[in-house]
N, CA, C and O atoms as a MOPAC input file, in Angstrom:
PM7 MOZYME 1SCF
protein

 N      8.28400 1    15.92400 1    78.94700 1
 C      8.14000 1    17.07600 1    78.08200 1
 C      6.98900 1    16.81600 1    77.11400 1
 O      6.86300 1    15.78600 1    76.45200 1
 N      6.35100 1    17.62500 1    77.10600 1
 C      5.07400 1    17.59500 1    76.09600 1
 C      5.35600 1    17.90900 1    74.42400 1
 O      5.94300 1    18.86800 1    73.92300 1
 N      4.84400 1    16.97300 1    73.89700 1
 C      4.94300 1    17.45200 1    72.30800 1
 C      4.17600 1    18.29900 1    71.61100 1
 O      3.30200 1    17.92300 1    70.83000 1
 N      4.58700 1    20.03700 1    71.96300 1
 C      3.99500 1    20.69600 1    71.62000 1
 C      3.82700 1    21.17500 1    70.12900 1
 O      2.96100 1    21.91100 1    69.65600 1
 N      4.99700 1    20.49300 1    69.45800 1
 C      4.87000 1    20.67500 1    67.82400 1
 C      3.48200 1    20.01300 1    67.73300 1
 O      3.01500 1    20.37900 1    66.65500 1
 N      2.90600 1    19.48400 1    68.14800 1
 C      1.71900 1    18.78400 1    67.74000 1
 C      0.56500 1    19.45500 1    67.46600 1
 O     -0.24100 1    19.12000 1    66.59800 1
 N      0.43400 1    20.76100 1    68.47200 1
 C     -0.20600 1    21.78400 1    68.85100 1
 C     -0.93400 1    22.19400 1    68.12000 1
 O     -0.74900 1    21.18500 1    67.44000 1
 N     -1.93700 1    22.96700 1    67.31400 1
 C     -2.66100 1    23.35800 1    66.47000 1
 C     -3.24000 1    24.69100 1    67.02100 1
 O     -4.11100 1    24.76700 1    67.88700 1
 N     -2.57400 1    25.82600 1    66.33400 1
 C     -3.17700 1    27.30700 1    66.84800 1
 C     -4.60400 1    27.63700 1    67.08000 1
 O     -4.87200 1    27.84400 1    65.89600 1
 N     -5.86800 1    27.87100 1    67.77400 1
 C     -6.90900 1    28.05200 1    67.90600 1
 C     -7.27800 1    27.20800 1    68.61100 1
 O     -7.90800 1    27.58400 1    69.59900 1
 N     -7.07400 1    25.84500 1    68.44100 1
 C     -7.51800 1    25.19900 1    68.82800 1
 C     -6.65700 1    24.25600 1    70.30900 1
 O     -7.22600 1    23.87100 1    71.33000 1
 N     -5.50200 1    24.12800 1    70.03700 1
 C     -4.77100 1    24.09600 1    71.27900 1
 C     -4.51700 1    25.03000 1    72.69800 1
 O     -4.56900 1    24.84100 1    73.91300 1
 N     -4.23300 1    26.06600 1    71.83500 1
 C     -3.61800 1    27.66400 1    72.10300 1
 C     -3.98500 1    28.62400 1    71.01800 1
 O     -4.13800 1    28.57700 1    69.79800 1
 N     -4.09600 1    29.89200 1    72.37700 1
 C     -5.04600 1    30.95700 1    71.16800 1
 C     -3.59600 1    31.67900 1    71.35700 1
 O     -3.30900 1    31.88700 1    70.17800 1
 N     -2.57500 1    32.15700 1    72.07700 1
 C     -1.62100 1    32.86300 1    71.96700 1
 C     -0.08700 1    32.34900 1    72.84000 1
 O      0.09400 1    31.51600 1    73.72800 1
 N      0.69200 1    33.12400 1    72.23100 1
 C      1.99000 1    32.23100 1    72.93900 1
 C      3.15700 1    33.59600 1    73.55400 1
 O      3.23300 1    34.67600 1    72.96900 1
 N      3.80600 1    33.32700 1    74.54600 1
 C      4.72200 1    34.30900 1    75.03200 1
 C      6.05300 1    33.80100 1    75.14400 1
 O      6.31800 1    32.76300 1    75.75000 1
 N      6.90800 1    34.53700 1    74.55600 1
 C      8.25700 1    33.98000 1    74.57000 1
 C      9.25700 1    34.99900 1    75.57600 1
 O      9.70900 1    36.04600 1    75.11300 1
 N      9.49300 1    34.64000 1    76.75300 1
 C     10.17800 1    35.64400 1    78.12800 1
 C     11.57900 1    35.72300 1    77.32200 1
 O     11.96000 1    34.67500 1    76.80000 1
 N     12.32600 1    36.81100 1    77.18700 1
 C     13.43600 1    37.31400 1    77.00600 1
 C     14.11800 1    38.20800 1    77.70300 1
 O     13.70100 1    39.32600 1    78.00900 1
 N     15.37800 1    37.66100 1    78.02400 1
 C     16.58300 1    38.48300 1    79.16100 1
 C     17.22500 1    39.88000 1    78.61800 1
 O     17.85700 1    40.04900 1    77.57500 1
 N     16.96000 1    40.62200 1    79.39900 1
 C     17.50100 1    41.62700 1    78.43000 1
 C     18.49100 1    41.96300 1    79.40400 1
 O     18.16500 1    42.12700 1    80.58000 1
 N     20.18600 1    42.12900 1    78.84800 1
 C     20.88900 1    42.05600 1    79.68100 1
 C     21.26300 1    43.39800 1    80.54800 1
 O     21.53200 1    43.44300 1    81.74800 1
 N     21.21900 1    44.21000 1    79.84000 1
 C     20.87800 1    46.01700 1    80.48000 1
 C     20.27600 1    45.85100 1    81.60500 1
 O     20.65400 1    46.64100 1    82.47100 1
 N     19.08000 1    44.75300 1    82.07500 1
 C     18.76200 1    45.35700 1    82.91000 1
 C     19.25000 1    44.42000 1    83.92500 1
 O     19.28100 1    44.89400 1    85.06100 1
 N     19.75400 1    42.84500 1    83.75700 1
 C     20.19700 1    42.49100 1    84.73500 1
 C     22.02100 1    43.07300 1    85.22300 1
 O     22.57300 1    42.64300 1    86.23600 1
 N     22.61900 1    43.98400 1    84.35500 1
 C     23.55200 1    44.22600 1    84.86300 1
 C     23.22000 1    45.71200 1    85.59500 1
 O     24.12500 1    46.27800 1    86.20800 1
 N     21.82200 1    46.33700 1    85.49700 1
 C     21.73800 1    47.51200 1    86.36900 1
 C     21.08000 1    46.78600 1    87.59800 1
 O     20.70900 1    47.59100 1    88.45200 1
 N     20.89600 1    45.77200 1    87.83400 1
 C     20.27300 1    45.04000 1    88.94300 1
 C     21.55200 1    45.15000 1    89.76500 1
 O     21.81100 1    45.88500 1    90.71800 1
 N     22.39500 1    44.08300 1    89.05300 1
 C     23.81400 1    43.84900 1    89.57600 1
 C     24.40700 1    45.20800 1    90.04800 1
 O     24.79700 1    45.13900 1    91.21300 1
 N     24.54300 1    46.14000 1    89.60300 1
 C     25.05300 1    47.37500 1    90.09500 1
 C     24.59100 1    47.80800 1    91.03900 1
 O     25.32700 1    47.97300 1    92.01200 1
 N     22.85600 1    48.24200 1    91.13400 1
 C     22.10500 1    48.99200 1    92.45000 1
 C     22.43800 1    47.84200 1    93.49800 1
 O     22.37000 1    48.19100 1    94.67700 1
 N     22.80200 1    46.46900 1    93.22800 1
 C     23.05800 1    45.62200 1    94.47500 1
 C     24.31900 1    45.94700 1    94.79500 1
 O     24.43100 1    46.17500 1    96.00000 1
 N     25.32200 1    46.05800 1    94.17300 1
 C     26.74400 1    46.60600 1    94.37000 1
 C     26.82900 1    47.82800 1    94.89400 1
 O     27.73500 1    47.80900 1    95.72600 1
 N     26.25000 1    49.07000 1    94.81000 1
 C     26.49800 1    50.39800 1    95.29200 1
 C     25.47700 1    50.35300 1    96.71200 1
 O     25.74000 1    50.96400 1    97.74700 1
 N     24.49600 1    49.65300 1    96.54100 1
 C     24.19200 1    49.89800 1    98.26800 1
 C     23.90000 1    48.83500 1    98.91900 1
 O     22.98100 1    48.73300 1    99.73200 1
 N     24.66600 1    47.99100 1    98.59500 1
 C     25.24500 1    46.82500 1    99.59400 1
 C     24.28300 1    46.07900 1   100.11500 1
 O     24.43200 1    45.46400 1   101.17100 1
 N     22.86300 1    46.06400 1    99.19500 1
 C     22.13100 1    45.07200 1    99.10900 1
 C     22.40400 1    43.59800 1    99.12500 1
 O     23.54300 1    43.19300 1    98.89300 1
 N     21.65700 1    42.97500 1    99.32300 1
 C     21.40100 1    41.19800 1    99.80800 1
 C     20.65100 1    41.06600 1    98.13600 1
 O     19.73100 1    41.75000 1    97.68800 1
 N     21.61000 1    39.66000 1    97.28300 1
 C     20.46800 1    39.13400 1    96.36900 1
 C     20.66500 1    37.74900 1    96.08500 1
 O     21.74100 1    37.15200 1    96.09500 1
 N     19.32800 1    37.20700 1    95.78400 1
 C     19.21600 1    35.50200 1    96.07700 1
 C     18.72100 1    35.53600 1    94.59700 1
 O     18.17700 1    36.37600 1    93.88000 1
 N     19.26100 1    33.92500 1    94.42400 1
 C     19.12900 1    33.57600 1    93.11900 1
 C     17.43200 1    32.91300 1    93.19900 1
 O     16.57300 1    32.83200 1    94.07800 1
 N     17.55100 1    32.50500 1    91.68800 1
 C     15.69500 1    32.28600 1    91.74900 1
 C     15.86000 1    30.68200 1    91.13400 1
 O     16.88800 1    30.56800 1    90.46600 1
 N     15.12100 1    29.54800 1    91.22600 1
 C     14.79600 1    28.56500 1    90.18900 1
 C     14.57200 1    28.72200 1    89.20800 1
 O     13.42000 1    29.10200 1    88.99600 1
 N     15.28300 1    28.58100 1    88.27900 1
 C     14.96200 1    29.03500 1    86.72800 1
 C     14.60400 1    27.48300 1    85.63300 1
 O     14.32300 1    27.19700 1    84.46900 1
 N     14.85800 1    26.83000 1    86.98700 1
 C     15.33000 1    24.91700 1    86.03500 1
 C     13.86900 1    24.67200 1    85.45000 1
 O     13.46700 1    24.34800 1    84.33200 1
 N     13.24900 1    24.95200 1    86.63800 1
 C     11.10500 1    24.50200 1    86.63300 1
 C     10.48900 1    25.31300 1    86.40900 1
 O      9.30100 1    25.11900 1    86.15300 1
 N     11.17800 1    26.90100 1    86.41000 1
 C      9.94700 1    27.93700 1    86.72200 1
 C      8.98700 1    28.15800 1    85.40700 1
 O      8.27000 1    29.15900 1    85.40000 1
 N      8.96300 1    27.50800 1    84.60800 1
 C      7.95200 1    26.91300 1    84.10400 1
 C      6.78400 1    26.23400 1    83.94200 1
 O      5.83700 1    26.13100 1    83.16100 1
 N      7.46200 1    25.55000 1    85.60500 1
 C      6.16900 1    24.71200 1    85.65700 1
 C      5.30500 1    25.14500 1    86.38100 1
 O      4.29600 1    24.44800 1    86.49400 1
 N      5.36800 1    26.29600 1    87.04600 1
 C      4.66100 1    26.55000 1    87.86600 1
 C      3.19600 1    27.69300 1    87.72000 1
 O      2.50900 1    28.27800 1    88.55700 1
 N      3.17900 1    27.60800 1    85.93400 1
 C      2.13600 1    28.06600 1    85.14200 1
 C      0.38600 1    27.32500 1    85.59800 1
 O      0.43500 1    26.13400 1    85.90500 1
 N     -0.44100 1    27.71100 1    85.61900 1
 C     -1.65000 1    27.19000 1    85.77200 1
 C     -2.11400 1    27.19300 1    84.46800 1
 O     -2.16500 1    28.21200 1    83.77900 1
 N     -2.57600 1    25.68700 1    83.97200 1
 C     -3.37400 1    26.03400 1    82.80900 1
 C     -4.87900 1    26.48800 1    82.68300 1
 O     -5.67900 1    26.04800 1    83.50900 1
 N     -5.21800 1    27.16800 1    81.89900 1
 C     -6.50700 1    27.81600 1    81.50900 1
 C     -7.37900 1    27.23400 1    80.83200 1
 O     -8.33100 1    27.90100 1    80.42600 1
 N     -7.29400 1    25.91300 1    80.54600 1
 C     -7.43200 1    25.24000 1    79.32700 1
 C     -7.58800 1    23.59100 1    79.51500 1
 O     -6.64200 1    22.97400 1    80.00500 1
 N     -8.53300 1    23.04500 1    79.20500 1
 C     -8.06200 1    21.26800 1    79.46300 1
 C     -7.13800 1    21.14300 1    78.02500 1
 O     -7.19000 1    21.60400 1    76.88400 1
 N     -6.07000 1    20.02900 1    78.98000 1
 C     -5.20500 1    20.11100 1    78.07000 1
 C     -4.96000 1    18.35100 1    78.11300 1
 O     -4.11300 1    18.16700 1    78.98700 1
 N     -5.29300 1    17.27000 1    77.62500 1
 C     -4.83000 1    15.94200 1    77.65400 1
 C     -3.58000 1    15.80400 1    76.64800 1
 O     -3.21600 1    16.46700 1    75.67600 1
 N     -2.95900 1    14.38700 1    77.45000 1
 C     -1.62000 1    14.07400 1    76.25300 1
 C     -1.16700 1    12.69200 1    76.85400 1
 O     -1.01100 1    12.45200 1    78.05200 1
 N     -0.97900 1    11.79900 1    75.76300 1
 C     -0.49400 1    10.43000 1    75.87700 1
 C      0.19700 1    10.57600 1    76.96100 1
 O      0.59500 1    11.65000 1    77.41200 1
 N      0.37800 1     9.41100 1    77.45700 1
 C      1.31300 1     8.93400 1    78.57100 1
 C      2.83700 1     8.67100 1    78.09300 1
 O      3.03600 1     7.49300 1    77.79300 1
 N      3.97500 1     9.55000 1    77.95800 1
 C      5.44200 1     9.69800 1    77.36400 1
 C      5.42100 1     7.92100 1    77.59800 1
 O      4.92500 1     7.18500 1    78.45100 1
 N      6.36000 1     7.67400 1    76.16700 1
 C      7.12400 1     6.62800 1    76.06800 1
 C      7.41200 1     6.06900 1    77.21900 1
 O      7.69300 1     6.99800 1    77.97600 1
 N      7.52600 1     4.76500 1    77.94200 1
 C      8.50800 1     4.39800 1    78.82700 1
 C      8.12200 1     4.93600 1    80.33300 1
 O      8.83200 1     4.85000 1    81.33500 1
 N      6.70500 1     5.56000 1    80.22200 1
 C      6.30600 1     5.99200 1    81.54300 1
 C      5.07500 1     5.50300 1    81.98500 1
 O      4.48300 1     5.81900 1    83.01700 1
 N      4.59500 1     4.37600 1    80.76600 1
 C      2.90600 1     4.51000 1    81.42000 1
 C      3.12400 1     3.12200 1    82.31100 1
 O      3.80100 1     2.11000 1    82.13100 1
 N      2.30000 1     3.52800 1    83.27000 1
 C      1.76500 1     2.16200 1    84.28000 1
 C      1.25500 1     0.93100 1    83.66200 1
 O      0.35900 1     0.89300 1    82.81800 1
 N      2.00400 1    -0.24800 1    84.23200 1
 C      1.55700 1    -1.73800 1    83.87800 1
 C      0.28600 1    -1.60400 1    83.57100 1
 O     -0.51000 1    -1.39300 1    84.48600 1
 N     -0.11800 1    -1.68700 1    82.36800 1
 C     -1.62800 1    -2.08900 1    82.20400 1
 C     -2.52000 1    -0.92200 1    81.72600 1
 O     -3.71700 1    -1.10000 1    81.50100 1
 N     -1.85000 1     0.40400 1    81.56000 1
 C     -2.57100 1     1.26400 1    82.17600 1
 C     -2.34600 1     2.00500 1    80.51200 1
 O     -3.11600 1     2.89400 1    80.14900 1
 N     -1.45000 1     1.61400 1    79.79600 1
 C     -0.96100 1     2.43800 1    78.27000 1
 C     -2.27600 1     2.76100 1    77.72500 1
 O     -1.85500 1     2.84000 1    76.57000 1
 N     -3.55600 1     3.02100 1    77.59600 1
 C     -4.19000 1     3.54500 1    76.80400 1
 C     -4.81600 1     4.93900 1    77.53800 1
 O     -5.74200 1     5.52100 1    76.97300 1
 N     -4.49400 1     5.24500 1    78.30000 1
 C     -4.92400 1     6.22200 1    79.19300 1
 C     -4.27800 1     7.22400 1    78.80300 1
 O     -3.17600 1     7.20100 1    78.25500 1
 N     -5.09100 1     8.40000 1    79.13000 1
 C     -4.29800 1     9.79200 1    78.77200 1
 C     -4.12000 1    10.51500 1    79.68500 1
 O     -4.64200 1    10.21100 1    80.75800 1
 N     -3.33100 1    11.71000 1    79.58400 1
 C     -3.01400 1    12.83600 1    81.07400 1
 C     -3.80400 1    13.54500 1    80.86200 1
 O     -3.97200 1    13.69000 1    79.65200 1
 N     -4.77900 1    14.42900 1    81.80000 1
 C     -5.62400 1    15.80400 1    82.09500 1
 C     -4.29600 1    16.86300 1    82.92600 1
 O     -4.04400 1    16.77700 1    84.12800 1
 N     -3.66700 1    17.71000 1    82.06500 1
 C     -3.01400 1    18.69500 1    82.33300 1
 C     -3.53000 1    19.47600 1    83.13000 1
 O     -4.58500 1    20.06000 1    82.88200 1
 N     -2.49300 1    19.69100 1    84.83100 1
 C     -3.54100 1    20.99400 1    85.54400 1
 C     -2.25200 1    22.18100 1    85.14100 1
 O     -2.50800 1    23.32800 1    84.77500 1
 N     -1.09900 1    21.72300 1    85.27100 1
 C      0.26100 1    22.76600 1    85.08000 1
 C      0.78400 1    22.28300 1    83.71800 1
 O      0.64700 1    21.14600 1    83.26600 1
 N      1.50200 1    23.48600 1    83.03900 1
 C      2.15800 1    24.10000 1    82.03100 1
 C      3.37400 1    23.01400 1    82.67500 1
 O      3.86200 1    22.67500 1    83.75300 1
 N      3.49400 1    22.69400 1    80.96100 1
 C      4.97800 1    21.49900 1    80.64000 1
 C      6.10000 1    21.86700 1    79.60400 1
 O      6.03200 1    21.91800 1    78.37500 1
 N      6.81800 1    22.03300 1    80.18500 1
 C      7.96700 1    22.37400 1    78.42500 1
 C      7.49900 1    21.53000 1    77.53200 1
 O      7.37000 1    20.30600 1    77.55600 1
 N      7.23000 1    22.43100 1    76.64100 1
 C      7.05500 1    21.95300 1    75.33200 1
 C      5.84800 1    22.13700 1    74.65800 1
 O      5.58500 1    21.93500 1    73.47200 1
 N      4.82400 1    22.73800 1    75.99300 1
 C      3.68800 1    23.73900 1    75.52800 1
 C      4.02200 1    24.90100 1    74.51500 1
 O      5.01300 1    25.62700 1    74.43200 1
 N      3.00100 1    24.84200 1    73.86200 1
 C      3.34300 1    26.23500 1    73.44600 1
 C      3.04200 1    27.34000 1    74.13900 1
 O      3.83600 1    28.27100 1    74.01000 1
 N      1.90100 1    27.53600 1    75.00100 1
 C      1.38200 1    28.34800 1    75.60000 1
 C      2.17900 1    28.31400 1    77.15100 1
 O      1.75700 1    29.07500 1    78.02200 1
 N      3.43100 1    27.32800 1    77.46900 1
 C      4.08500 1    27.46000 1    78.69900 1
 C      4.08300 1    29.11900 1    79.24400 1
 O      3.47700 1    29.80900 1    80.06400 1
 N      4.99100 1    29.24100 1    78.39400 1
 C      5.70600 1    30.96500 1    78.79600 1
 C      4.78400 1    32.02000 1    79.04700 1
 O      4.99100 1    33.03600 1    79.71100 1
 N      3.62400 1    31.64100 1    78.38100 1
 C      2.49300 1    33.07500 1    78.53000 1
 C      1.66800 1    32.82500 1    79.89900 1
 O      1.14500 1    33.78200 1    80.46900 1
 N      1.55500 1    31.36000 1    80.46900 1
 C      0.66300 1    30.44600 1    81.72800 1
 C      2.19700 1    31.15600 1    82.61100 1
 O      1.95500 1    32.04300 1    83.43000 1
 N      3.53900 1    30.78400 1    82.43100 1
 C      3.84600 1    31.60400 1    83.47200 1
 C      4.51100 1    32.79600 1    83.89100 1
 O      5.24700 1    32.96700 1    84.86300 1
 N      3.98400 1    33.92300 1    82.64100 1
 C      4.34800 1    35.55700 1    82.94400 1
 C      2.99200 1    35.43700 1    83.46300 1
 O      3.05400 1    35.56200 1    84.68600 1
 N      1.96800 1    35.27700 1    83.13100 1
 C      0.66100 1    35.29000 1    83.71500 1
 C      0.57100 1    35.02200 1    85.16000 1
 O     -0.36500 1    35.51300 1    85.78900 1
 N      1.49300 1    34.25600 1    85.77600 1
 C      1.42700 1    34.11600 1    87.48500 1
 C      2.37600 1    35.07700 1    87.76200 1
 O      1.97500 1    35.99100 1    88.48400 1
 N      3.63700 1    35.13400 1    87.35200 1
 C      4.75800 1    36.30000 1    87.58500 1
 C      3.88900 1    37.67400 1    87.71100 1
 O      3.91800 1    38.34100 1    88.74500 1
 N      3.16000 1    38.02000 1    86.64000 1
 C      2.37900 1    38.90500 1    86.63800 1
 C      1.59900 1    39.03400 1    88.23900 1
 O      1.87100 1    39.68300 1    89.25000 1
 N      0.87200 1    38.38900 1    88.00000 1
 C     -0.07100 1    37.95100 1    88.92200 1
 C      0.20900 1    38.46900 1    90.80800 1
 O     -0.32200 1    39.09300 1    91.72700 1
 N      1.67600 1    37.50300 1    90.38500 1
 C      2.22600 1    38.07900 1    91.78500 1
 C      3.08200 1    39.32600 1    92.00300 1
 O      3.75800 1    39.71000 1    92.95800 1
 N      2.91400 1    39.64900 1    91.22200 1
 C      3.51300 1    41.05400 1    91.38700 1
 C      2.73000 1    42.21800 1    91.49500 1
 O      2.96600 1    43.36900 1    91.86200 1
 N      1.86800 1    41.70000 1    91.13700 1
 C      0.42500 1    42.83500 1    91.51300 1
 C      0.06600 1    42.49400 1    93.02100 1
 O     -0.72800 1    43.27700 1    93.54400 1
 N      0.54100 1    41.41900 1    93.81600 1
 C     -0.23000 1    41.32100 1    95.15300 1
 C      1.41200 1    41.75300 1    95.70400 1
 O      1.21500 1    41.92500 1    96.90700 1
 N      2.51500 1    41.94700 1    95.52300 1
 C      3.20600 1    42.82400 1    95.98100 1
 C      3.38900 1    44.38400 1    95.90300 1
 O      4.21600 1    45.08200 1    96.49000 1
 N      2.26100 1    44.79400 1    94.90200 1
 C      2.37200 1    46.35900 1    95.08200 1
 C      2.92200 1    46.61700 1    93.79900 1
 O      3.36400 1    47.76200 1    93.89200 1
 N      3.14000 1    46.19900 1    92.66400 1
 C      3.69700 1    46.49300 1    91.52600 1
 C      2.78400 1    46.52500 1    90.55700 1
 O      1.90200 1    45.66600 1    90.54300 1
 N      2.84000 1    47.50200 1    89.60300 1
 C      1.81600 1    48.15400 1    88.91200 1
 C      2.46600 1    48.29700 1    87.43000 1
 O      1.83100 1    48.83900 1    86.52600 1

């Protein structure tokens, strides 16, 4: 997990998105699947975070207890969005987005 308290607005990240469930609409989901006997599959929700592209070089120490023999002064070059970005959530409505425009959604 990345220590995004560290972050510094402008200069880390120019903006941030926070995804919120709104439950209205997953219980009218649940219903149109109930009245016409639709098929529905659950989604990964554990990572789907990670699967943000960053826009941005983003380096960060090597976490406690993870760096390679020899190797502790080295830093990470971020290509994907990590909990604890601030800018996670906006890197991945930005692909959600993304793909939903190459399915026909407008």
């Amino acid at each position: 997990m990345a220590k995004g308290y560290s972050q510094a607005k402008g200069i880390d990240y120019l903006e941030i998105f926070s995804p919120v469930i709104c439950y209205e609409s997953i219980c009218l989901m649940f219903m149109l699947v109930a009245l016409k006997n639709w098929y529905i599959t659950g989604l990964d929700v554990k990572t789907a975070f990670l699967y943000g592209k960053l826009n941005k070089e983003i380096y960060m120490k090597q976490p406690k207890d993870f760096t390679a023999q020899g190797q502790g002064s080295k830093v990470m070059h971020l290509l994907h969005a990590l909990y604890g970005l601030k800018q996670t959530g906006l890197q991945w409505w930005k692909e959600v987005e993304a793909f939903m425009k190459t399915m026909g959604f407008h």
